[in-house]
Amino acid sequence: FINYNINNGFWHTLIFLHIGNILNAIAGPFVMGPPSKLSVIWFPEKQRNTATAISAVANTFGNCIAFLLGPLLVTKASDIPKLLYVDLALATIPTVCI
């Protein structure tokens, strides 16, 4: 087991952790909702189910890649900034394309 020392830094970290989770929860409907709406707008009726399914699988696949990427890139604590830069690049590419 890891020995955790609870001090003032722990509580500041915990507050930021909760704020990040709350912001993520607020953003969830805005990210998960549009694929079905876009499939209605862009695709004919026969292709809507396939388009919506592909977008849902792509979102889940992206989450899987993120969970696999972390342990591959970070072997020691000093590698965490490298992981954050890779995450930033992977988030910036789709944002710029939109």
Short mmCIF file of C-alpha atoms in Angstrom, two decimals:
data_model
loop_
_atom_site.label_atom_id
_atom_site.label_comp_id
_atom_site.label_asym_id
_atom_site.label_seq_id
_atom_site.Cartn_x
_atom_site.Cartn_y
_atom_site.Cartn_z
CA PHE A 1 0.00 0.00 0.00
CA ILE A 2 1.06 3.57 -0.59
CA ASN A 3 1.53 5.67 2.51
CA TYR A 4 -0.54 8.84 2.06
CA ASN A 5 0.23 11.89 4.15
CA ILE A 6 -2.78 14.17 4.43
CA ASN A 7 -1.69 17.78 4.72
CA ASN A 8 -2.80 21.15 3.35
CA GLY A 9 -1.49 20.33 -0.14
CA PHE A 10 -3.76 17.28 -0.18
CA TRP A 11 -6.87 19.38 0.35
CA HIS A 12 -5.91 21.85 -2.38
CA THR A 13 -5.33 18.96 -4.75
CA LEU A 14 -8.64 17.40 -3.77
CA ILE A 15 -10.51 20.64 -4.47
CA PHE A 16 -8.97 20.94 -7.95
CA LEU A 17 -9.71 17.27 -8.59
CA HIS A 18 -13.38 17.82 -7.80
CA ILE A 19 -13.55 21.00 -9.88
CA GLY A 20 -12.06 19.11 -12.84
CA ASN A 21 -14.55 16.27 -12.46
CA ILE A 22 -17.47 18.69 -12.22
CA LEU A 23 -16.35 20.50 -15.40
CA ASN A 24 -15.97 17.16 -17.15
CA ALA A 25 -19.47 16.15 -16.11
CA ILE A 26 -20.88 19.45 -17.36
CA ALA A 27 -19.17 18.99 -20.74
CA GLY A 28 -20.40 15.39 -21.17
CA PRO A 29 -23.82 16.13 -22.69
CA PHE A 30 -22.29 18.65 -25.10
CA VAL A 31 -19.81 16.04 -26.35
CA MET A 32 -22.01 12.93 -26.37
CA GLY A 33 -25.18 14.50 -27.78
CA PRO A 34 -24.16 16.04 -31.11
CA PRO A 35 -23.21 12.84 -33.03
CA SER A 36 -26.82 11.67 -33.25
CA LYS A 37 -27.99 15.15 -34.27
CA LEU A 38 -25.26 15.40 -36.90
CA SER A 39 -26.10 11.98 -38.29
CA VAL A 40 -29.71 13.16 -38.76
CA ILE A 41 -28.53 16.27 -40.59
CA TRP A 42 -25.75 14.79 -42.73
CA PHE A 43 -26.75 11.22 -43.53
CA PRO A 44 -29.75 9.66 -45.29
CA GLU A 45 -32.13 7.64 -43.15
CA LYS A 46 -30.57 4.29 -44.09
CA GLN A 47 -27.11 5.37 -42.88
CA ARG A 48 -28.00 7.19 -39.65
CA ASN A 49 -27.71 4.20 -37.34
CA THR A 50 -24.30 3.29 -38.73
CA ALA A 51 -23.01 6.86 -38.48
CA THR A 52 -24.22 7.22 -34.89
CA ALA A 53 -22.72 3.85 -33.92
CA ILE A 54 -19.35 4.72 -35.47
CA SER A 55 -19.23 8.03 -33.61
CA ALA A 56 -20.09 6.35 -30.29
CA VAL A 57 -17.44 3.68 -30.82
CA ALA A 58 -14.88 6.33 -31.82
CA ASN A 59 -15.48 8.18 -28.56
CA THR A 60 -15.00 5.00 -26.53
CA PHE A 61 -11.95 4.06 -28.58
CA GLY A 62 -10.43 7.47 -27.86
CA ASN A 63 -10.90 6.91 -24.15
CA CYS A 64 -9.21 3.51 -24.44
CA ILE A 65 -6.25 5.04 -26.27
CA ALA A 66 -5.91 7.67 -23.53
CA PHE A 67 -5.82 5.02 -20.80
CA LEU A 68 -3.20 3.02 -22.69
CA LEU A 69 -1.09 6.05 -23.61
CA GLY A 70 -0.47 7.17 -20.02
CA PRO A 71 1.47 4.15 -18.76
CA LEU A 72 3.38 3.90 -22.04
CA LEU A 73 4.63 7.50 -21.90
CA VAL A 74 5.07 7.96 -18.16
CA THR A 75 7.59 5.70 -16.48
CA LYS A 76 8.70 8.22 -13.86
CA ALA A 77 7.20 11.36 -12.36
CA SER A 78 9.32 13.67 -14.52
CA ASP A 79 7.59 12.26 -17.65
CA ILE A 80 4.18 13.68 -16.71
CA PRO A 81 4.71 16.97 -18.63
CA LYS A 82 5.45 14.91 -21.75
CA LEU A 83 2.11 13.13 -21.36
CA LEU A 84 0.32 16.44 -20.89
CA TYR A 85 1.87 17.84 -24.08
CA VAL A 86 0.83 14.74 -26.03
CA ASP A 87 -2.71 15.08 -24.64
CA LEU A 88 -2.71 18.76 -25.61
CA ALA A 89 -1.63 17.92 -29.16
CA LEU A 90 -4.24 15.18 -29.49
CA ALA A 91 -6.96 17.57 -28.28
CA THR A 92 -5.78 20.46 -30.47
CA ILE A 93 -5.84 18.53 -33.76
CA PRO A 94 -9.63 17.90 -33.83
CA THR A 95 -10.30 21.40 -32.47
CA VAL A 96 -8.37 22.98 -35.33
CA CYS A 97 -10.09 20.71 -37.88
CA ILE A 98 -13.51 21.83 -36.71
#
